[in-house]
Short mmCIF file of C-alpha atoms in Angstrom, two decimals:
data_model
loop_
_atom_site.label_atom_id
_atom_site.label_comp_id
_atom_site.label_asym_id
_atom_site.label_seq_id
_atom_site.Cartn_x
_atom_site.Cartn_y
_atom_site.Cartn_z
CA MET L 290 -43.51 67.20 4.71
CA MET L 291 -41.82 69.23 1.99
CA ASN L 292 -39.25 67.08 0.20
CA PHE L 293 -35.76 68.23 -0.78
CA LEU L 294 -36.52 69.07 -4.41
CA SER L 295 -39.59 71.13 -3.50
CA PHE L 296 -37.66 72.95 -0.80
CA PHE L 297 -34.70 73.62 -3.06
CA LEU L 298 -36.90 74.97 -5.86
CA LEU L 299 -38.74 77.15 -3.36
CA VAL L 300 -35.47 78.67 -2.23
CA VAL L 301 -34.16 79.14 -5.75
CA GLN L 302 -37.38 80.41 -7.32
CA THR L 303 -38.26 83.04 -4.72
CA HIS L 304 -38.13 86.25 -6.73
CA SER L 305 -40.62 88.70 -5.28
CA VAL L 306 -39.40 92.28 -5.05
CA THR L 307 -39.04 92.46 -1.26
CA PRO L 308 -36.40 93.35 1.34
CA VAL L 309 -33.16 91.49 0.71
CA ILE L 310 -33.07 88.08 2.37
CA HIS L 311 -29.57 86.60 2.41
CA THR L 312 -28.92 82.86 2.73
CA LEU L 313 -26.06 80.64 3.85
CA GLN L 314 -26.53 77.02 2.80
CA TYR L 315 -24.52 73.81 2.88
CA PHE L 316 -25.22 70.78 0.69
CA THR L 317 -23.49 67.47 1.28
CA THR L 318 -23.73 64.26 -0.69
CA ALA L 319 -22.34 60.91 0.39
CA CYS L 320 -22.86 58.15 -2.14
CA SER L 321 -21.89 54.54 -2.72
CA GLN L 322 -21.21 52.73 -5.97
CA VAL L 323 -21.76 55.78 -8.20
CA PRO L 324 -19.33 55.53 -11.14
CA ASN L 325 -17.02 58.50 -11.77
CA PHE L 326 -18.38 60.50 -8.85
CA PRO L 327 -16.68 61.32 -5.52
CA GLU L 328 -18.05 59.32 -2.60
CA TYR L 329 -18.34 62.55 -0.59
CA VAL L 330 -19.03 66.15 -1.71
CA GLU L 331 -19.67 69.23 0.41
CA VAL L 332 -20.55 72.62 -1.08
CA GLY L 333 -21.31 75.96 0.60
CA TYR L 334 -23.35 78.81 -0.88
CA VAL L 335 -23.95 82.43 0.05
CA ASP L 336 -26.98 83.94 -1.69
CA GLU L 337 -26.93 81.00 -4.16
CA VAL L 338 -23.29 81.76 -5.06
CA GLU L 339 -20.87 78.87 -4.47
CA MET L 340 -18.27 79.96 -1.94
CA SER L 341 -16.61 76.73 -0.74
CA TYR L 342 -16.07 73.20 -2.04
CA TYR L 343 -14.66 69.86 -0.86
CA ASP L 344 -14.78 66.35 -2.23
CA SER L 345 -13.19 63.03 -1.34
CA ASN L 346 -10.98 63.04 -4.43
CA ILE L 347 -9.18 66.34 -3.82
CA ARG L 348 -9.40 66.00 0.01
CA LYS L 349 -9.03 69.74 0.45
CA ALA L 350 -11.50 72.50 1.38
CA GLU L 351 -11.25 75.25 -1.24
CA SER L 352 -12.53 78.78 -1.62
CA LYS L 353 -14.59 79.28 -4.78
CA GLN L 354 -14.65 83.09 -4.54
CA ASP L 355 -11.74 85.49 -4.17
CA TRP L 356 -13.63 87.44 -1.52
CA MET L 357 -13.97 84.35 0.67
CA ASN L 358 -10.19 84.35 1.15
CA LYS L 359 -10.58 87.49 3.26
CA ILE L 360 -11.45 85.23 6.17
CA THR L 361 -7.82 84.11 6.47
CA ALA L 362 -6.84 87.64 7.52
CA GLU L 363 -8.58 87.08 10.85
CA ASP L 364 -8.36 83.28 10.89
CA PRO L 365 -5.18 82.07 9.09
CA ASN L 366 -5.94 78.38 9.76
CA TYR L 367 -9.55 78.54 8.57
CA TRP L 368 -9.16 76.44 5.40
CA GLN L 369 -6.83 73.93 7.03
CA ARG L 370 -9.34 73.42 9.83
CA GLN L 371 -12.16 73.06 7.33
CA THR L 372 -10.23 70.39 5.46
CA GLU L 373 -9.64 68.39 8.64
CA LYS L 374 -13.31 68.51 9.62
CA LYS L 375 -14.49 67.51 6.17
CA VAL L 376 -12.08 64.59 6.00
CA PHE L 377 -13.45 63.42 9.34
CA ARG L 378 -17.05 63.77 8.18
CA GLN L 379 -16.22 61.94 4.97
CA HIS L 380 -15.30 58.83 6.98
CA VAL L 381 -18.30 59.19 9.28
CA SER L 382 -20.69 59.54 6.34
CA LYS L 383 -19.39 56.31 4.87
CA ASP L 384 -20.29 54.56 8.14
CA ASN L 385 -23.71 56.20 8.02
CA ASN L 386 -24.39 54.78 4.58
CA GLU L 387 -23.69 51.30 5.91
CA ILE L 388 -25.99 51.89 8.89
CA LEU L 389 -28.83 53.00 6.67
CA LYS L 390 -28.37 50.08 4.29
CA LYS L 391 -28.93 47.75 7.23
CA ARG L 392 -32.00 49.65 8.36
CA PHE L 393 -33.52 49.41 4.89
CA ASN L 394 -32.40 45.76 4.40
CA GLN L 395 -30.16 46.69 1.46
CA THR L 396 -27.06 44.78 0.46
CA GLY L 397 -25.67 46.79 -2.48
CA GLY L 398 -26.46 49.14 -5.32
CA VAL L 399 -26.34 52.91 -5.68
CA HIS L 400 -27.28 54.83 -2.54
CA THR L 401 -27.07 58.50 -1.57
CA PHE L 402 -27.01 60.10 1.82
CA GLN L 403 -27.34 63.90 1.90
CA VAL L 404 -28.09 66.90 4.06
CA MET L 405 -29.17 70.46 3.37
CA SER L 406 -28.75 72.94 6.19
CA GLY L 407 -28.45 76.68 6.51
CA CYS L 408 -29.96 79.96 7.61
CA GLU L 409 -31.37 83.15 6.18
CA TRP L 410 -31.18 86.74 7.35
CA ASN L 411 -33.48 89.65 6.48
CA ASP L 412 -31.21 92.68 6.24
CA GLU L 413 -34.05 95.09 7.04
CA THR L 414 -35.81 93.38 9.95
CA ASP L 415 -32.82 91.30 11.18
CA GLU L 416 -35.14 88.28 11.34
CA VAL L 417 -33.28 84.97 11.04
CA LYS L 418 -34.47 81.46 10.20
CA GLY L 419 -32.76 78.12 9.88
CA TRP L 420 -33.29 74.67 8.43
CA GLN L 421 -31.77 71.22 8.54
CA GLN L 422 -33.32 68.54 6.38
CA HIS L 423 -32.07 65.04 5.64
CA SER L 424 -32.89 62.31 3.16
CA TYR L 425 -31.76 58.93 1.98
CA ASP L 426 -32.06 57.56 -1.55
CA GLY L 427 -34.25 60.40 -2.77
CA GLU L 428 -36.80 60.44 0.04
CA ASP L 429 -37.18 62.51 3.19
CA PHE L 430 -35.72 60.79 6.23
CA ILE L 431 -35.61 63.18 9.18
CA SER L 432 -35.60 66.94 9.81
CA LEU L 433 -35.15 69.36 12.68
CA ASP L 434 -38.19 71.43 13.71
CA MET L 435 -36.80 74.88 14.50
CA LYS L 436 -39.88 75.86 16.54
CA THR L 437 -39.93 72.96 18.97
CA TRP L 438 -36.27 71.92 18.56
CA THR L 439 -37.29 68.31 18.13
CA TRP L 440 -36.75 65.91 15.26
CA THR L 441 -39.43 64.77 12.83
CA ALA L 442 -39.06 61.29 11.35
CA ALA L 443 -40.40 60.86 7.83
CA LYS L 444 -39.71 57.13 7.69
CA GLN L 445 -40.20 54.29 10.12
CA GLN L 446 -36.47 53.59 9.84
CA ALA L 447 -35.77 57.11 11.16
CA PHE L 448 -37.53 56.66 14.51
CA PRO L 449 -34.46 55.18 16.27
CA SER L 450 -32.55 58.29 15.21
CA LYS L 451 -35.36 60.60 16.33
CA LEU L 452 -35.57 59.03 19.79
CA GLU L 453 -31.85 59.33 20.35
CA LEU L 454 -31.47 62.80 18.85
CA ASP L 455 -34.35 64.20 20.91
CA GLN L 456 -32.54 63.04 24.04
CA ASP L 457 -29.24 64.57 23.00
CA ILE L 458 -29.52 67.79 25.00
CA PHE L 459 -26.01 68.91 24.12
CA ALA L 460 -26.61 68.65 20.37
CA LEU L 461 -30.00 70.39 20.61
CA ASP L 462 -28.49 73.23 22.62
CA TYR L 463 -25.78 73.60 20.01
CA ASN L 464 -28.36 73.64 17.21
CA LYS L 465 -30.24 76.46 18.94
CA TYR L 466 -27.01 78.39 19.27
CA TYR L 467 -25.92 77.70 15.71
CA TYR L 468 -29.17 78.58 13.91
CA THR L 469 -30.04 81.64 15.99
CA GLU L 470 -26.57 83.13 16.47
CA LEU L 471 -23.56 81.48 14.83
CA CYS L 472 -24.93 80.80 11.35
CA PRO L 473 -26.44 84.31 10.95
CA SER L 474 -23.21 85.90 12.21
CA TYR L 475 -21.13 84.05 9.61
CA LEU L 476 -23.71 84.86 6.95
CA MET L 477 -23.45 88.58 7.73
CA LYS L 478 -19.66 88.32 7.62
CA TYR L 479 -19.65 86.54 4.24
CA VAL L 480 -22.12 89.04 2.77
CA GLU L 481 -19.83 91.85 3.89
CA TYR L 482 -16.84 90.11 2.28
CA GLY L 483 -18.64 89.64 -1.03
CA LYS L 484 -20.98 92.63 -1.10
CA LYS L 485 -19.51 94.01 -4.33
CA VAL L 486 -20.54 90.79 -6.05
CA LEU L 487 -23.55 89.70 -4.00
CA MET L 488 -25.17 93.15 -3.77
CA ARG L 489 -24.65 94.13 -7.41
CA THR L 490 -27.54 94.61 -9.84
CA GLU L 491 -27.51 93.67 -13.52
CA LEU L 492 -30.39 94.34 -15.88
CA PRO L 493 -31.32 91.64 -18.40
CA GLU L 494 -31.78 91.47 -22.12
CA VAL L 495 -35.43 90.81 -22.92
CA PHE L 496 -36.62 88.86 -25.97
CA LEU L 497 -40.04 87.98 -27.38
CA LEU L 498 -40.04 84.47 -28.82
CA GLN L 499 -42.62 82.48 -30.79
CA LYS L 500 -42.15 79.06 -32.40
CA THR L 501 -45.01 79.42 -34.91
CA PRO L 502 -47.64 82.12 -35.55
CA SER L 503 -50.14 80.05 -33.55
CA SER L 504 -47.83 79.37 -30.59
CA PRO L 505 -47.88 81.36 -27.33
CA VAL L 506 -45.58 84.36 -27.19
CA SER L 507 -42.79 83.84 -24.69
CA CYS L 508 -41.13 86.80 -23.02
CA MET L 509 -37.65 85.85 -21.83
CA ALA L 510 -35.38 87.94 -19.61
CA THR L 511 -31.79 86.72 -19.28
CA GLY L 512 -28.61 88.01 -17.68
CA PHE L 513 -30.09 89.68 -14.59
CA TYR L 514 -28.83 89.68 -11.03
CA PRO L 515 -29.88 89.16 -8.27
CA ASP L 516 -32.65 86.57 -8.59
CA ARG L 517 -35.15 88.74 -6.70
CA ALA L 518 -37.06 89.71 -9.81
CA ASP L 519 -40.48 89.44 -11.40
CA LEU L 520 -41.63 89.06 -14.99
CA PHE L 521 -45.24 89.35 -16.13
CA TRP L 522 -47.58 90.45 -18.95
CA ARG L 523 -49.75 93.57 -18.90
CA LYS L 524 -52.66 94.64 -21.11
CA ASP L 525 -53.72 98.26 -21.19
CA GLY L 526 -51.67 98.86 -18.05
CA GLU L 527 -53.20 95.98 -16.02
CA GLN L 528 -51.39 92.77 -15.13
CA ILE L 529 -52.79 89.68 -16.84
CA LEU L 530 -53.41 86.52 -14.83
CA GLU L 531 -55.35 84.42 -17.35
CA ASP L 532 -53.79 82.73 -20.39
CA VAL L 533 -50.36 83.22 -18.82
CA GLU L 534 -47.84 80.54 -17.86
CA HIS L 535 -44.74 81.33 -15.82
CA GLY L 536 -41.53 79.43 -16.40
CA GLU L 537 -38.92 78.55 -13.78
CA LEU L 538 -36.22 80.87 -12.57
CA LEU L 539 -33.00 79.33 -13.95
CA PRO L 540 -29.28 80.00 -13.47
CA ASN L 541 -26.98 81.00 -16.32
CA HIS L 542 -23.40 79.78 -16.58
CA ASP L 543 -22.03 83.19 -15.56
CA GLY L 544 -23.91 83.41 -12.26
CA THR L 545 -26.77 85.54 -13.60
CA PHE L 546 -30.34 84.31 -14.01
CA GLN L 547 -33.07 83.94 -16.60
CA MET L 548 -36.84 83.53 -16.51
CA SER L 549 -39.70 83.51 -18.98
CA VAL L 550 -43.46 83.96 -19.10
CA GLU L 551 -45.77 82.83 -21.91
CA LEU L 552 -48.90 84.58 -23.15
CA LYS L 553 -51.58 82.85 -25.21
CA VAL L 554 -52.62 85.50 -27.71
CA GLU L 555 -53.08 85.87 -31.44
CA VAL L 556 -50.72 88.60 -32.53
CA THR L 557 -52.76 90.78 -34.89
CA ALA L 558 -52.55 94.43 -35.81
CA GLU L 559 -55.44 95.10 -33.40
CA VAL L 560 -53.58 93.82 -30.33
CA GLU L 561 -50.17 95.28 -31.13
CA GLY L 562 -49.15 97.83 -28.55
CA LYS L 563 -51.87 96.79 -26.09
CA TYR L 564 -49.77 94.05 -24.50
CA GLU L 565 -46.41 94.52 -22.88
CA CYS L 566 -43.96 92.34 -20.98
CA VAL L 567 -42.75 93.89 -17.72
CA PHE L 568 -39.54 93.03 -15.87
CA GLN L 569 -38.95 94.23 -12.31
CA LEU L 570 -35.69 93.87 -10.34
CA SER L 571 -35.20 94.37 -6.63
CA GLY L 572 -33.37 97.63 -5.99
CA ILE L 573 -34.28 99.12 -9.38
CA LYS L 574 -37.21 101.53 -9.33
CA GLU L 575 -37.96 101.68 -13.06
CA ASP L 576 -39.63 98.76 -14.86
CA LEU L 577 -38.14 97.33 -18.03
CA VAL L 578 -41.05 97.26 -20.52
CA THR L 579 -41.15 95.43 -23.87
CA LYS L 580 -44.20 96.06 -26.05
CA LEU L 581 -45.74 93.21 -28.01
CA GLU L 582 -45.22 93.98 -31.68
CA ARG L 583 -44.90 91.50 -34.54
CA ARG L 584 -41.62 93.00 -35.72
CA SER L 585 -40.11 92.44 -32.26
CA ILE L 586 -40.89 88.71 -32.13
CA LEU L 587 -38.12 86.25 -32.91
CA SER L 588 -39.40 83.03 -34.44
CA ASN L 589 -38.14 79.83 -36.00
CA ALA L 590 -38.76 81.45 -39.36
CA SER L 591 -35.86 83.82 -38.73
CA HIS L 592 -32.74 81.65 -38.80
CA GLU L 593 -30.29 84.43 -38.09
CA ALA L 594 -32.39 85.77 -35.21
CA VAL L 595 -32.66 82.35 -33.61
CA LYS L 596 -28.94 81.77 -34.15
CA GLN L 597 -28.16 85.08 -32.46
CA ILE L 598 -30.37 84.44 -29.45
CA ASN L 599 -28.94 80.96 -29.01
CA HIS L 600 -25.55 82.58 -28.52
CA THR L 601 -27.00 85.19 -26.20
CA ILE L 602 -29.11 83.05 -23.90
CA PRO L 603 -27.60 80.09 -22.04
CA THR L 604 -29.88 77.10 -21.87
CA GLY L 605 -31.89 76.55 -18.72
CA ASN L 606 -30.14 73.24 -18.17
CA VAL L 607 -26.75 74.87 -17.65
CA SER L 608 -25.82 74.72 -13.96
CA VAL L 609 -24.37 77.61 -12.00
CA THR L 610 -21.14 75.64 -11.56
CA ALA L 611 -19.59 72.38 -12.57
CA THR L 612 -20.44 71.22 -9.06
CA LEU L 613 -24.16 71.41 -9.66
CA ALA L 614 -23.70 69.66 -12.98
CA VAL L 615 -21.97 66.80 -11.19
CA LEU L 616 -24.63 66.67 -8.50
CA ALA L 617 -27.20 66.38 -11.27
CA VAL L 618 -25.70 62.99 -12.09
CA VAL L 619 -26.53 61.81 -8.60
CA VAL L 620 -30.00 63.31 -8.93
CA LEU L 621 -30.57 61.21 -12.03
CA LEU L 622 -29.19 58.11 -10.39
CA ALA L 623 -30.88 58.34 -7.02
CA ALA L 624 -33.30 61.33 -7.13
CA PRO L 625 -32.73 64.77 -5.59
CA ILE L 626 -32.84 64.95 -1.82
CA ILE L 627 -31.61 66.15 1.45
CA ILE L 628 -29.98 63.71 3.67
CA ILE L 629 -29.16 62.53 6.93
CA PHE L 630 -26.04 62.45 8.83
CA ILE L 631 -26.94 59.83 11.40
CA ILE L 632 -23.57 59.81 12.95
CA LYS L 633 -21.60 57.80 15.46
CA ARG L 634 -20.04 60.01 18.06
CA ARG L 635 -16.29 59.87 17.79
CA ARG L 636 -15.43 62.69 20.11
CA SER L 637 -16.52 63.70 23.54
CA ARG L 638 -19.48 66.07 23.57
CA GLN L 639 -17.58 68.92 25.16
CA ALA L 640 -14.72 68.56 22.69
CA GLN L 641 -17.22 68.74 19.81
CA TYR L 642 -18.78 71.90 21.17
CA ASP L 643 -15.42 73.58 21.73
CA SER L 644 -14.36 72.69 18.20
CA ALA L 645 -17.57 73.90 16.58
CA ALA L 646 -18.31 77.05 18.53
CA GLY L 647 -15.91 79.24 16.59
CA ASP L 648 -16.55 77.78 13.18
CA ASP L 649 -18.99 78.22 10.30
CA GLY L 650 -21.24 75.35 11.27
CA ASN L 651 -20.19 72.88 8.59
CA GLU L 652 -20.07 70.14 11.21
CA LEU L 653 -23.76 70.46 12.06
CA SER L 654 -24.48 66.79 11.54
CA GLU L 655 -21.33 65.55 13.19
CA ARG L 656 -23.34 64.86 16.29
CA ARG L 657 -25.80 62.50 14.66
CA GLU L 658 -26.03 59.00 16.08
CA GLY L 659 -26.34 55.88 13.99
#
């Protein structure tokens, strides 16, 4: 089974130049005994852009984008209702942590309980897909199979949850409705709200970097948007696959992205002009081409050049938002993951369905049984 970190990187690093696939994702983290960190955090993203936030310290659901406030024109109580639901889930998640501690024979220490759920929509084919994956203390726990609509337990301790959840016909029916209809409909609505931001295109600055004359030449593109892009080396017009190493797609602090690709080559007069770094961005027909020439390479030998590029290019460790930076603390403490809301029912099933049917699906795990 794909773990949370692998899944998250797959989502973030997908950058082939293909039809636009939009995503709506929710990440929640419930933790215990983590110093200087809220015991509950819930963050929503549209196309990797943070659009909503809640934590147990502020106890208020907030919009993180001006365009998300458009929803109050048709639903004035939207944010108030979101706050109430998140406060409820905050208390339920605390109970869940205690349940899981007992299942794993734990008495104390740092523990995290998280969930990643969402859907994607192909704006050309209208195909939709969904996911709901859960983990505890950095390891897969249970996930929902969207083909069979049954639960898959990754741990022995998850089997009691699987047996009960598979028998919860109401919750399974709601999941089918949410992932095939409700989630995509909200995703389309949010994309329409934020299309000026989400559908924009920004070309990058491209730099050739080399630590020493014998080091690989790194081609770095930074400041582009969206993340559906490709970066590769060509020689004599043909793409090179050997002696090439691709770096990760990384977020910049301003919401744009950066990526790099290294080429193992000795830069001599004979090879100058034969190699070129090519950047391609979805929606832009023309390639951005940078020829390999010694005079174009920035190296450690050029202090001013390195100083300039350090101001130009944010480091790959900078998170998209302060939220991700905070979540990184939990990652270090308990490993990255997706989590499980194994939840005690506190409302009647019909009342839950009525409450959720008109919403954005943030209460997906509210029907989980401990």
